[in-house]
CSV table of C-alpha atoms and ligand atoms in Angstrom, one decimal:
chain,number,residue,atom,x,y,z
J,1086,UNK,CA,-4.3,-24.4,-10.1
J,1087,UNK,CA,-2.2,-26.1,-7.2
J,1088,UNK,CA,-4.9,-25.1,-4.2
J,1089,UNK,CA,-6.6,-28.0,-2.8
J,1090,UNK,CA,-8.6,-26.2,0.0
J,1091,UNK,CA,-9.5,-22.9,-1.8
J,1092,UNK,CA,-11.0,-21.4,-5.2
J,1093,UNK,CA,-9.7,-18.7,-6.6
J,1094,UNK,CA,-11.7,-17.2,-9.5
J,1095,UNK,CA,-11.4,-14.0,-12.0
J,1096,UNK,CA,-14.4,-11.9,-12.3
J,1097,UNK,CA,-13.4,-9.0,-14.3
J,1098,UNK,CA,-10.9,-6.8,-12.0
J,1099,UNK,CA,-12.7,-8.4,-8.5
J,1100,UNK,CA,-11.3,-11.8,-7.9
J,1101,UNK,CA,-12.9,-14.2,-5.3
J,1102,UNK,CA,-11.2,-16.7,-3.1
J,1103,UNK,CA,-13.5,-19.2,-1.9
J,1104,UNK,CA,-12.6,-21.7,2.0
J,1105,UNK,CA,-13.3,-25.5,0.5
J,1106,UNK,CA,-13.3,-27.6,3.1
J,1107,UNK,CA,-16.9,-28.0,3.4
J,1108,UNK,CA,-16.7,-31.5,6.0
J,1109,UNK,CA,-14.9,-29.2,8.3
J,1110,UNK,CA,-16.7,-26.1,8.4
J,1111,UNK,CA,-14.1,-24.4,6.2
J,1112,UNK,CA,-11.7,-24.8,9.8
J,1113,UNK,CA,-8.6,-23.0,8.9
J,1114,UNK,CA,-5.1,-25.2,8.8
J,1115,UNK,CA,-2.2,-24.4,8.2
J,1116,UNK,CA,-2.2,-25.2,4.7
J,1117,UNK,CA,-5.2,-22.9,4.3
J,1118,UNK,CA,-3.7,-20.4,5.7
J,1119,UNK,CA,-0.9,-20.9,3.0
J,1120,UNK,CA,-2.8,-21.0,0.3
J,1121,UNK,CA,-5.2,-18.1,1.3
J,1122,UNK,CA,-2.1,-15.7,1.8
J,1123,UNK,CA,-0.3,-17.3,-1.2
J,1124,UNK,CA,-3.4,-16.4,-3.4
J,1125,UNK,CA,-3.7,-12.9,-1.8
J,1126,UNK,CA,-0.4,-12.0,-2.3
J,1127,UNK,CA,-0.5,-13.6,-6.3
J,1128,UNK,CA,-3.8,-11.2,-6.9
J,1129,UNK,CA,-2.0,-8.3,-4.8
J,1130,UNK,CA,1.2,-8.2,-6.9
J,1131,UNK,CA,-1.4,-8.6,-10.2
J,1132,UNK,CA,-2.3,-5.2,-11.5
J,1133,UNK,CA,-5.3,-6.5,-13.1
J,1134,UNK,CA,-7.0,-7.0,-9.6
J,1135,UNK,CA,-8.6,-4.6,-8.0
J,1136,UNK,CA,-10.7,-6.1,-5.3
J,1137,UNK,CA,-10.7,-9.4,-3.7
J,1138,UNK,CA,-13.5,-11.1,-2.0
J,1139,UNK,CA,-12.8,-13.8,0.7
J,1140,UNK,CA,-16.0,-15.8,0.8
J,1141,UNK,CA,-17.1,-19.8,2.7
J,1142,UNK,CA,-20.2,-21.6,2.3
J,1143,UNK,CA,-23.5,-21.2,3.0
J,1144,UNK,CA,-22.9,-23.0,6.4
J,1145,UNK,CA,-19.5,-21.6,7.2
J,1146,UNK,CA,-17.7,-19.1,6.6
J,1147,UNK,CA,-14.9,-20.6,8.7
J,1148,UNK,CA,-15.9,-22.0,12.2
J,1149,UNK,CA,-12.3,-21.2,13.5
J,1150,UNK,CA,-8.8,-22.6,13.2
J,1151,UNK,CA,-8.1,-26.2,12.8
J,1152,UNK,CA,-8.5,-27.6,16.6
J,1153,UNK,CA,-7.6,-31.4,15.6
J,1154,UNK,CA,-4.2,-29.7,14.1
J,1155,UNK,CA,-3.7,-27.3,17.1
J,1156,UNK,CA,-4.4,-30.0,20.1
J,1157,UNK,CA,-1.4,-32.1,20.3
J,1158,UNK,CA,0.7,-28.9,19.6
J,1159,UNK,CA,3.8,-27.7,22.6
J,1160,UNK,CA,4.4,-24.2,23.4
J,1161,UNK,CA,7.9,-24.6,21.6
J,1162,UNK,CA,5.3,-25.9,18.4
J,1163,UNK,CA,3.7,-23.0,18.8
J,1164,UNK,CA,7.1,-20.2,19.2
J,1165,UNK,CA,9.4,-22.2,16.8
J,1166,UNK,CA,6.5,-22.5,13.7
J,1167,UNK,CA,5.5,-18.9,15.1
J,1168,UNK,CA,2.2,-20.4,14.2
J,1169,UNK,CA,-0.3,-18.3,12.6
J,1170,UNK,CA,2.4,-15.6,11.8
J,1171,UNK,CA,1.3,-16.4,7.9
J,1172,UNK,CA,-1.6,-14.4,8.6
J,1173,UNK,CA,-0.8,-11.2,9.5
J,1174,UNK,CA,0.5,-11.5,5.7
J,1175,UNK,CA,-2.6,-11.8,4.8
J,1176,UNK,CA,-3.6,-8.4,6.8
J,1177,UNK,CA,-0.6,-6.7,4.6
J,1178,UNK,CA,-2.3,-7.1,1.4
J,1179,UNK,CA,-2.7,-3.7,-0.4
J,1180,UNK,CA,-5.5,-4.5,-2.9
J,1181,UNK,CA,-8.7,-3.7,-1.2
J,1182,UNK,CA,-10.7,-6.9,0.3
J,1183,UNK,CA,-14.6,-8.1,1.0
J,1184,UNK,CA,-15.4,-10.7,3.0
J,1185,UNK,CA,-18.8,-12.5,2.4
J,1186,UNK,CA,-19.7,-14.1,5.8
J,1187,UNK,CA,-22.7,-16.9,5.8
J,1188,UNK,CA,-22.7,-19.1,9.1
J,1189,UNK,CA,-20.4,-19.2,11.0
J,1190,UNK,CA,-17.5,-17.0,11.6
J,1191,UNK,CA,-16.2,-18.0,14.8
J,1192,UNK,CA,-12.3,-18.1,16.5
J,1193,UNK,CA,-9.8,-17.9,13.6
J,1194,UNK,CA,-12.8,-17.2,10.9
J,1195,UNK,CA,-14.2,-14.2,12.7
J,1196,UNK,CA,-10.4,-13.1,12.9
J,1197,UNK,CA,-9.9,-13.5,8.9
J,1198,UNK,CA,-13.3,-11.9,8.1
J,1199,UNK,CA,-12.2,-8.7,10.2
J,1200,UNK,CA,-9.0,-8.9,8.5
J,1201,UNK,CA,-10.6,-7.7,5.4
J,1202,UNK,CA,-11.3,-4.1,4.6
J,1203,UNK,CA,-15.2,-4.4,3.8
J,1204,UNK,CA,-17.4,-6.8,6.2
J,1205,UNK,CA,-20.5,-8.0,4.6
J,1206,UNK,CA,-22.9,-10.8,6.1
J,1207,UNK,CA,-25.3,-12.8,5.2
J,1208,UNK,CA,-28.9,-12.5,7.1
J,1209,UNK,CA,-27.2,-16.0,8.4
J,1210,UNK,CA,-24.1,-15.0,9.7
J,1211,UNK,CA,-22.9,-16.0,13.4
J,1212,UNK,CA,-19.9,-13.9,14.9
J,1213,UNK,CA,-17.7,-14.8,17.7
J,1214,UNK,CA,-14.2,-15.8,19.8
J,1215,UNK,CA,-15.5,-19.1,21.4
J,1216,UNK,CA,-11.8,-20.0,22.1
J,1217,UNK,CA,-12.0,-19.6,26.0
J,1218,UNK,CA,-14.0,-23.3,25.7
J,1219,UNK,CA,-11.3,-24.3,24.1
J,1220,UNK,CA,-9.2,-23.4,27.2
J,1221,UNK,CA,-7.4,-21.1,24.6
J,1222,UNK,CA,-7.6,-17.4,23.7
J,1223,UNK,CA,-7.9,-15.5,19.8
J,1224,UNK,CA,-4.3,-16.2,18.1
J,1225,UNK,CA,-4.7,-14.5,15.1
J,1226,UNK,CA,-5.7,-10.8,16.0
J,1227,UNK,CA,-9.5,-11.1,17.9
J,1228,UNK,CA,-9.2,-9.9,21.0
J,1229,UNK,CA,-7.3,-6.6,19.3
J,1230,UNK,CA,-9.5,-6.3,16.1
J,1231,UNK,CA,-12.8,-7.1,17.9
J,1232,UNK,CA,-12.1,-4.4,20.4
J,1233,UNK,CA,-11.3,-1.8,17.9
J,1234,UNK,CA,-14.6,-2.8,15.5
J,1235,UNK,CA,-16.9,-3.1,18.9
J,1236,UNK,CA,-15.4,-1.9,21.9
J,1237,UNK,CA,-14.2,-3.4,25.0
J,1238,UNK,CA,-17.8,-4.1,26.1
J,1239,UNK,CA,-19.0,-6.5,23.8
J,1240,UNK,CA,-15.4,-7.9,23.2
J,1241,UNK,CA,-14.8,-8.7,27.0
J,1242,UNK,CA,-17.9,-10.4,26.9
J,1243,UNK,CA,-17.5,-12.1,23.6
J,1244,UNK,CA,-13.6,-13.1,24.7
J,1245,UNK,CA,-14.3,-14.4,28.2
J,1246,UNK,CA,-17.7,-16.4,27.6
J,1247,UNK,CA,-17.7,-17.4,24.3
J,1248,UNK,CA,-21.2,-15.7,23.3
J,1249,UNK,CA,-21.5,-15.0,19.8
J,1250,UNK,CA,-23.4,-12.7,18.1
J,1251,UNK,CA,-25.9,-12.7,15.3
J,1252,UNK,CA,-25.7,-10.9,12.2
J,1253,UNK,CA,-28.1,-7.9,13.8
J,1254,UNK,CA,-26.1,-7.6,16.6
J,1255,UNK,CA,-22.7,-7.5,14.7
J,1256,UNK,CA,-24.5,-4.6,12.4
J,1257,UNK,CA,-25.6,-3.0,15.4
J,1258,UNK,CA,-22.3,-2.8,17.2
J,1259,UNK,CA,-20.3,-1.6,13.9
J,1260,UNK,CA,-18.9,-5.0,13.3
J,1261,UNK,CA,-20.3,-5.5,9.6
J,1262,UNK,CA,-20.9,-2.4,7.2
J,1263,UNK,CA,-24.6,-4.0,5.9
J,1264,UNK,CA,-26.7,-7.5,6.2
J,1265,UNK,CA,-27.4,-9.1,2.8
J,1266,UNK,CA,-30.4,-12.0,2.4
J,1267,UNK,CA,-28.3,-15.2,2.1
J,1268,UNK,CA,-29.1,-16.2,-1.0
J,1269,UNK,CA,-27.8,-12.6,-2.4
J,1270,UNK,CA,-24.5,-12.4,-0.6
J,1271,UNK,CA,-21.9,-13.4,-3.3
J,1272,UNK,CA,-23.9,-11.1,-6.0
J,1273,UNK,CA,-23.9,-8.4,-3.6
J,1274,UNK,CA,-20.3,-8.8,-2.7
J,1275,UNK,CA,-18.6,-9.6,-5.9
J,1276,UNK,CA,-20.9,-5.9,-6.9
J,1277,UNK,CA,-19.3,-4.5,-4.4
J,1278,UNK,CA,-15.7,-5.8,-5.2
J,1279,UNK,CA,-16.1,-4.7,-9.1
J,1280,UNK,CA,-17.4,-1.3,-7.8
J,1281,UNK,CA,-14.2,-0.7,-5.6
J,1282,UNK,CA,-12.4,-2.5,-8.3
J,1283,UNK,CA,-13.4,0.0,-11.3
J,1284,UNK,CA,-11.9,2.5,-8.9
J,1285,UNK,CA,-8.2,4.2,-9.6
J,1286,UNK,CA,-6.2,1.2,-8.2
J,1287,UNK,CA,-3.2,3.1,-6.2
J,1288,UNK,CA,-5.8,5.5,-5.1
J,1289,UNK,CA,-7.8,2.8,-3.9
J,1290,UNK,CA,-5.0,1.4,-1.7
J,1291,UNK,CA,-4.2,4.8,-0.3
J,1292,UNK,CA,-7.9,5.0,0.6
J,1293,UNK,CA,-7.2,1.6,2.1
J,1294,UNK,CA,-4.0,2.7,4.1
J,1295,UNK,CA,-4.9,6.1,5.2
J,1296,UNK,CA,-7.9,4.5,6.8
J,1297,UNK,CA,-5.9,1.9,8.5
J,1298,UNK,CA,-3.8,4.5,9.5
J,1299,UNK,CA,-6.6,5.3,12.1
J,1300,UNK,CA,-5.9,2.0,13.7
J,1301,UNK,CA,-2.3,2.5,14.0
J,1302,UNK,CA,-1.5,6.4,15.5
J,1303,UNK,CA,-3.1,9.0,17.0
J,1304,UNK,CA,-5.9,11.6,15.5
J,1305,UNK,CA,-3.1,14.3,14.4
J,1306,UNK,CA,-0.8,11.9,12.9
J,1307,UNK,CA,-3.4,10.0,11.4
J,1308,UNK,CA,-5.1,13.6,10.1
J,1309,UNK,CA,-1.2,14.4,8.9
J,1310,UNK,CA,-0.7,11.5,7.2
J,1311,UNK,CA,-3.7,11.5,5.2
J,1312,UNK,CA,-2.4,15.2,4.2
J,1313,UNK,CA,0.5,13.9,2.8
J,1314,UNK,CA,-1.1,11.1,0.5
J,1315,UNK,CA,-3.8,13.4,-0.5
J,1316,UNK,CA,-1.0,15.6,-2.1
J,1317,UNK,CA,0.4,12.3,-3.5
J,1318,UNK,CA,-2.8,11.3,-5.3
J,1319,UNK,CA,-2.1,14.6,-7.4
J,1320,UNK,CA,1.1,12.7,-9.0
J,1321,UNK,CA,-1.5,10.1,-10.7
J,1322,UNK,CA,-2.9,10.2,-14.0
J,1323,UNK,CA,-6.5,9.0,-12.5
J,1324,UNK,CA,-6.9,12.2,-10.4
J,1325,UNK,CA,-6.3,14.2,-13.9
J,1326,UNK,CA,-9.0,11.5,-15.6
J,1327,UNK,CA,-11.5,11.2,-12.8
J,1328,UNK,CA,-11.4,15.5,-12.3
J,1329,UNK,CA,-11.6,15.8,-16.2
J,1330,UNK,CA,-14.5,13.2,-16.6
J,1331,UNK,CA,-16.3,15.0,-14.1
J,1332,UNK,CA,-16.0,18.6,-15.6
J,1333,UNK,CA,-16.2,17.1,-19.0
J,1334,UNK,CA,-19.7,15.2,-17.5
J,1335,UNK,CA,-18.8,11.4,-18.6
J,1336,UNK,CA,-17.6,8.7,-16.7
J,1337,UNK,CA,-14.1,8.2,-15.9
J,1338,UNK,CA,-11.4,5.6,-17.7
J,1339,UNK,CA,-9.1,4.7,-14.8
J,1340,UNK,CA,-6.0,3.7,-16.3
J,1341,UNK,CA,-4.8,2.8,-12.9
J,1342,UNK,CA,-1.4,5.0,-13.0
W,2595,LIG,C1,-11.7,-28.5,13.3
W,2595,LIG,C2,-13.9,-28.4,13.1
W,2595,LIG,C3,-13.9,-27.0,13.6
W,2595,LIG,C4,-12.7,-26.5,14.0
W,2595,LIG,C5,-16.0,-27.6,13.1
W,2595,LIG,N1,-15.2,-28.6,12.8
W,2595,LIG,N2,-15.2,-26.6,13.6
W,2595,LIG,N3,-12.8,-29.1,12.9
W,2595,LIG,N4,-11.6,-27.2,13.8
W,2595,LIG,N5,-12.6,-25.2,14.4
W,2595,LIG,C6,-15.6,-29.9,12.3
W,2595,LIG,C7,-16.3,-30.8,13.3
W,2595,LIG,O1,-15.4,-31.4,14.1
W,2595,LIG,C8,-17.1,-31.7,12.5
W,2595,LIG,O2,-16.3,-32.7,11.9
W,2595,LIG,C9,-17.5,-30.9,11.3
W,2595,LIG,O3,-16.7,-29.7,11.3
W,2595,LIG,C10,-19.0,-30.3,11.5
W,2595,LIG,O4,-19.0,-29.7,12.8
W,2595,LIG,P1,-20.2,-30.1,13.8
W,2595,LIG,O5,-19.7,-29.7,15.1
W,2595,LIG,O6,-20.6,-31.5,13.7
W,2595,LIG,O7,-21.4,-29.1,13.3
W,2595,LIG,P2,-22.5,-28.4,14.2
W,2595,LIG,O8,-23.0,-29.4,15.2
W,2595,LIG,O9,-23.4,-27.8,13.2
W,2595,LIG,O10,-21.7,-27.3,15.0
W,2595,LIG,C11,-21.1,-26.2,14.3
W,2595,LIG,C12,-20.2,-25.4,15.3
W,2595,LIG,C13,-19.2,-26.3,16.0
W,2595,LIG,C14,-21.1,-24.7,16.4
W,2595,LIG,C15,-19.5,-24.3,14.5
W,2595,LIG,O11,-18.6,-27.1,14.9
W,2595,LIG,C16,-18.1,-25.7,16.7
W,2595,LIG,O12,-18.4,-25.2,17.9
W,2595,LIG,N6,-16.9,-25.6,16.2
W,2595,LIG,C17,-15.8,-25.0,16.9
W,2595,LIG,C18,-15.9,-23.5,16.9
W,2595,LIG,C19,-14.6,-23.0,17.6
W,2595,LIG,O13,-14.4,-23.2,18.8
W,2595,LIG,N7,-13.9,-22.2,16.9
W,2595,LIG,C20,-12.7,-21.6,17.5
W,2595,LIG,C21,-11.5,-22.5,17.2
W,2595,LIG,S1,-10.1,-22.0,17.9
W,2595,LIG,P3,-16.7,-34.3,12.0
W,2595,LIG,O14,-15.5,-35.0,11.4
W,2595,LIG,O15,-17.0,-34.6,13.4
W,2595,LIG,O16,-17.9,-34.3,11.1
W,2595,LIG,C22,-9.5,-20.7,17.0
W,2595,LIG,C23,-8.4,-20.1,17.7
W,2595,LIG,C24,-7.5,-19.4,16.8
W,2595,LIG,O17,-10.0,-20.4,16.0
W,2595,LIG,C25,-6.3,-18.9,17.6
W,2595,LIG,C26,-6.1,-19.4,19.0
W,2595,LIG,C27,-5.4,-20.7,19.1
């Protein structure tokens, strides 16, 4: 395929994009970003995916945006390309996504790996906005995301000193849903994709959105809204197939309609 700093493979229903620009920690450039969101939005629109995992290396997951691109760049750079506007793209994606985080996640990676709807690291993993060195702050959603995953506490701190956190410390303050061993994470998270994957895929994305909803609107809106699509989910064939497989005591063929 035409990507020339990501993999994208098929495993069953889970598909798995792959950072591949090992020299530089998998740092995100623009044409990363590109092909990232233009392979997300490919497996979205394909109804034979079901899950996709965003996953580095065993060093990296992505140590932050591409600072040799960013440096020389003006303010009217910035506005005019609305630079980093491609991701929030990537945050739009409907299909259900894992990321596998080894190494370092910091700045622009941290911010793609909370982007994704399931947060699994490695026993190796290394969190954090580091971008105040940089004399810069998050541009692609940290200093919101963190704060909602971790609270202001540990986001302040992690925002205006440039700590980061270990993988225990991320599982401790909510950041990650489990810790892996390295060496198992990519097993554990392409399981994990082909699990959500063999679910009903429109149910799965109104799981997805009605708990993003939480993010967006208050507690009775939120509660309202997820009213609504539970009576929607009545208007699919999987909620007659998953109820009858259970009252019929056999597993369940979604047929994802
Ligand atoms: C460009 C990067 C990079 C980055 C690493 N590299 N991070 N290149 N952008 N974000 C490159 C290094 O320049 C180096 O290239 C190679 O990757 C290996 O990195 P080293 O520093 O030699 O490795 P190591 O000593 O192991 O240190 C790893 C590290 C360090 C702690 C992760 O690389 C680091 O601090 N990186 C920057 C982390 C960061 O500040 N991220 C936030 C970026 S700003 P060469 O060619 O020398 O071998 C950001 C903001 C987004 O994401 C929005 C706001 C603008």
């Amino acid at each position: 395929h035409p990507f020339s700093t990501i993999r994208v493979e098929r495993k069953g229903r889970a598909a798995l994009i792959t950072l591949d620009r090992p020299k530089a920690l998998n740092a995100l450039n623009l044409q990363m970003m590109d092909e990232v969101v233009a392979a997300a939005e490919a497996l979205d629109r394909d109804p034979d995916t079901g899950c996709i995992v965003v996953t580095g290396s065993a060093r990296a997951f992505a140590a932050g945006a591409d600072i040799g691109e960013m440096r020389p760049q003006s303010y009217m750079d910035m506005y005019g390309a609305d630079w980093f506007a491609g991701w929030d793209r990537f945050a739009a994606v409907r299909t259900p996504t894992v990321a596998a985080v080894a190494g370092y996640a910091l700045g622009g990676g941290c911010e793609l790996a909370m982007m994704c709807d399931i947060l699994l690291a490695a026993d190796t993993a290394t969190f954090g906005q580091p971008e105040i060195k940089l004399g810069v702050i998050p541009g692609i959603g940290g200093s919101q995301r963190l704060t909602r995953a971790v609270g202001k506490a540990k986001a302040m701190e992690l925002c205006l000193t440039g700590r980061t956190m270990d993988a225990e410390e991320a599982e401790r303050a909510g950041l990650v849903s489990r810790i892996v061993p390295a060496g198992d994470l990519l097993t554990e998270a392409l399981a994990v994709a082909e699990t959500v994957a063999s679910m009903s895929a429109p149910v799965a994305m109104m799981a997805k959105e009605a708990v993003n909803r939480a993010f967006e609107t208050t507690l009775t809106e939120g509660v309202r809204f997820e009213r609504r699509v539970f009576h929607a989910v009545f208007a699919t064939a999987d909620q007659k197939e998953g109820m009858t497989a259970f009252t019929e005591k056999r597993p369940p063929e979604f047929t994802h309609r």
